[in-house]
């Protein structure tokens, strides 16, 4: 579970940015013997800065940067290292609510893990893939994207499919 206050700014109809602070709570099922646990069993704080340039027609660009400050997992007596990561998208707006393009992420662990069960070496990964987004004037939004990891070190590697819908009410 994530909690996060943020401030949004809209300097123009096409340019938007936000600054915030997310707090990740130690929720979800966790087992120290199961590396695929959905929960992490520790708190984390994550400052966030994001900017979007989204004109109806032409180049659309999004960048979201985050930095993780991880706290100690009391079951394993381990603290994951700090990490800088960014999500990005670059696309073309067709003027009818549709945007198609590429997106992905970059992840760099900046400090070593610590504790008796710490991983050896800093993690790093990148991803890229196609994306499509539709938004209508009433505020409905749908996004679909596929990303393939590459140049991965000290973390799992694969592909991801993301589907997102936002419905105003």
Short mmCIF file of C-alpha atoms in Angstrom, two decimals:
data_model
loop_
_atom_site.label_atom_id
_atom_site.label_comp_id
_atom_site.label_asym_id
_atom_site.label_seq_id
_atom_site.Cartn_x
_atom_site.Cartn_y
_atom_site.Cartn_z
CA UNK A 1 0.00 0.00 0.00
CA UNK A 2 1.24 3.45 -0.91
CA UNK A 3 0.32 6.79 0.63
CA UNK A 4 1.47 9.96 -1.07
CA UNK A 5 0.73 13.66 -0.83
CA UNK A 6 1.64 15.65 -3.93
CA UNK A 7 1.40 19.14 -5.41
CA UNK A 8 0.47 19.53 -9.06
CA UNK A 9 1.28 22.52 -11.25
CA UNK A 10 -0.17 23.39 -14.68
CA UNK A 11 1.86 26.21 -16.30
CA UNK A 12 -0.08 25.75 -19.56
CA UNK A 13 -2.80 23.58 -21.10
CA UNK A 14 -0.12 21.20 -22.39
CA UNK A 15 2.52 21.25 -19.62
CA UNK A 16 1.99 19.71 -16.18
CA UNK A 17 4.30 18.68 -13.35
CA UNK A 18 4.04 17.30 -9.84
CA UNK A 19 6.24 16.95 -6.78
CA UNK A 20 5.39 14.58 -3.96
CA UNK A 21 6.46 12.06 -1.38
CA UNK A 22 5.22 8.46 -1.43
CA UNK A 23 5.37 6.22 1.64
CA UNK A 24 5.25 2.46 1.03
CA UNK A 25 3.79 0.46 3.92
CA UNK A 26 4.86 -3.13 4.71
CA UNK A 27 1.61 -4.66 3.42
CA UNK A 28 0.93 -7.76 1.36
CA UNK A 29 1.76 -11.40 2.00
CA UNK A 30 5.42 -11.86 2.92
CA UNK A 31 7.63 -14.88 3.59
CA UNK A 32 11.39 -14.58 4.06
CA UNK A 33 11.80 -18.02 2.41
CA UNK A 34 9.77 -17.08 -0.72
CA UNK A 35 11.56 -14.64 -3.06
CA UNK A 36 8.33 -14.12 -5.03
CA UNK A 37 6.46 -12.62 -2.05
CA UNK A 38 4.29 -9.69 -3.07
CA UNK A 39 4.98 -7.83 0.18
CA UNK A 40 8.42 -6.44 1.03
CA UNK A 41 7.96 -6.32 4.83
CA UNK A 42 9.59 -2.92 5.23
CA UNK A 43 8.74 0.76 4.96
CA UNK A 44 10.12 2.93 2.18
CA UNK A 45 9.99 6.66 1.43
CA UNK A 46 10.10 7.86 -2.15
CA UNK A 47 10.36 11.50 -3.25
CA UNK A 48 8.72 11.91 -6.67
CA UNK A 49 9.00 14.48 -9.45
CA UNK A 50 7.09 14.09 -12.72
CA UNK A 51 6.54 16.24 -15.79
CA UNK A 52 4.23 15.76 -18.77
CA UNK A 53 3.98 17.62 -22.04
CA UNK A 54 0.75 16.44 -23.67
CA UNK A 55 -0.57 18.60 -26.53
CA UNK A 56 -3.52 17.08 -28.43
CA UNK A 57 -1.49 16.89 -31.66
CA UNK A 58 2.23 16.28 -31.96
CA UNK A 59 4.97 15.04 -29.67
CA UNK A 60 3.92 13.91 -26.18
CA UNK A 61 6.54 13.30 -23.47
CA UNK A 62 6.37 12.09 -19.87
CA UNK A 63 9.11 11.63 -17.28
CA UNK A 64 8.66 10.49 -13.68
CA UNK A 65 11.72 10.31 -11.41
CA UNK A 66 11.80 8.65 -7.99
CA UNK A 67 14.40 7.94 -5.31
CA UNK A 68 13.90 5.10 -2.80
CA UNK A 69 14.94 5.30 0.85
CA UNK A 70 14.34 1.76 2.14
CA UNK A 71 14.00 0.87 5.81
CA UNK A 72 15.06 -2.38 7.52
CA UNK A 73 13.19 -5.66 7.10
CA UNK A 74 13.03 -6.89 10.71
CA UNK A 75 12.44 -10.54 9.71
CA UNK A 76 15.64 -10.77 7.66
CA UNK A 77 17.62 -8.02 9.47
CA UNK A 78 18.41 -6.62 5.99
CA UNK A 79 18.04 -3.19 4.41
CA UNK A 80 17.77 -2.88 0.63
CA UNK A 81 19.98 -0.23 -0.93
CA UNK A 82 18.73 3.13 -2.08
CA UNK A 83 17.72 3.44 -5.72
CA UNK A 84 17.06 6.06 -8.38
CA UNK A 85 14.54 5.12 -11.03
CA UNK A 86 12.63 6.82 -13.83
CA UNK A 87 9.63 5.96 -15.98
CA UNK A 88 9.46 7.59 -19.41
CA UNK A 89 7.21 7.81 -22.44
CA UNK A 90 7.56 9.48 -25.81
CA UNK A 91 4.71 9.42 -28.28
CA UNK A 92 2.72 11.14 -30.95
CA UNK A 93 -0.71 12.67 -30.32
CA UNK A 94 -3.13 12.21 -33.22
CA UNK A 95 -5.60 14.89 -32.10
CA UNK A 96 -8.54 12.60 -31.36
CA UNK A 97 -7.52 11.43 -27.87
CA UNK A 98 -5.09 8.79 -29.13
CA UNK A 99 -1.35 8.77 -28.41
CA UNK A 100 1.00 6.02 -29.62
CA UNK A 101 4.68 5.69 -28.86
CA UNK A 102 7.39 4.09 -26.74
CA UNK A 103 7.90 3.92 -23.01
CA UNK A 104 9.95 2.19 -20.39
CA UNK A 105 12.05 2.67 -17.30
CA UNK A 106 15.59 2.91 -15.96
CA UNK A 107 16.57 1.60 -12.50
CA UNK A 108 19.89 2.19 -10.74
CA UNK A 109 20.63 1.03 -7.19
CA UNK A 110 22.90 3.71 -5.69
CA UNK A 111 23.93 2.10 -2.38
CA UNK A 112 24.68 -1.50 -1.40
CA UNK A 113 22.23 -3.66 0.54
CA UNK A 114 23.22 -4.19 4.16
CA UNK A 115 22.64 -6.93 6.71
CA UNK A 116 23.16 -10.69 6.98
CA UNK A 117 20.89 -11.56 4.03
CA UNK A 118 21.91 -8.75 1.70
CA UNK A 119 22.33 -9.23 -2.04
CA UNK A 120 25.79 -8.92 -3.55
CA UNK A 121 26.19 -6.04 -5.98
CA UNK A 122 23.99 -3.15 -6.96
CA UNK A 123 20.92 -3.77 -9.12
CA UNK A 124 20.40 -2.11 -12.49
CA UNK A 125 17.84 -2.52 -15.27
CA UNK A 126 16.33 -0.81 -18.28
CA UNK A 127 13.17 -1.45 -20.29
CA UNK A 128 11.53 -0.23 -23.48
CA UNK A 129 8.41 -1.10 -25.43
CA UNK A 130 5.37 0.16 -27.35
CA UNK A 131 2.45 1.95 -25.72
CA UNK A 132 -0.95 3.33 -26.67
CA UNK A 133 -3.19 5.70 -24.75
CA UNK A 134 -6.72 6.97 -25.25
CA UNK A 135 -8.28 9.86 -23.32
CA UNK A 136 -11.64 11.48 -24.00
CA UNK A 137 -12.90 14.97 -23.04
CA UNK A 138 -14.98 13.52 -20.16
CA UNK A 139 -11.82 12.31 -18.39
CA UNK A 140 -11.86 8.61 -19.30
CA UNK A 141 -8.35 7.26 -19.83
CA UNK A 142 -7.07 3.89 -21.03
CA UNK A 143 -3.40 2.92 -21.44
CA UNK A 144 -1.86 -0.34 -22.65
CA UNK A 145 1.88 -0.94 -22.84
CA UNK A 146 4.40 -3.76 -23.10
CA UNK A 147 7.97 -3.41 -21.85
CA UNK A 148 10.97 -5.71 -22.31
CA UNK A 149 13.84 -5.58 -19.79
CA UNK A 150 17.46 -5.39 -20.97
CA UNK A 151 20.94 -4.88 -19.49
CA UNK A 152 19.69 -6.28 -16.17
CA UNK A 153 22.07 -6.87 -13.26
CA UNK A 154 21.29 -8.37 -9.83
CA UNK A 155 17.49 -8.47 -10.21
CA UNK A 156 14.88 -10.49 -12.08
CA UNK A 157 14.47 -9.98 -15.83
CA UNK A 158 11.49 -10.36 -18.13
CA UNK A 159 8.66 -8.56 -19.88
CA UNK A 160 5.66 -6.76 -18.47
CA UNK A 161 2.21 -5.89 -19.80
CA UNK A 162 0.47 -2.91 -18.17
CA UNK A 163 -3.21 -2.06 -18.54
CA UNK A 164 -4.57 1.04 -16.85
CA UNK A 165 -8.05 2.57 -16.83
CA UNK A 166 -9.10 5.78 -15.16
CA UNK A 167 -12.82 6.47 -14.92
CA UNK A 168 -14.09 9.75 -13.45
CA UNK A 169 -17.12 9.79 -11.14
#
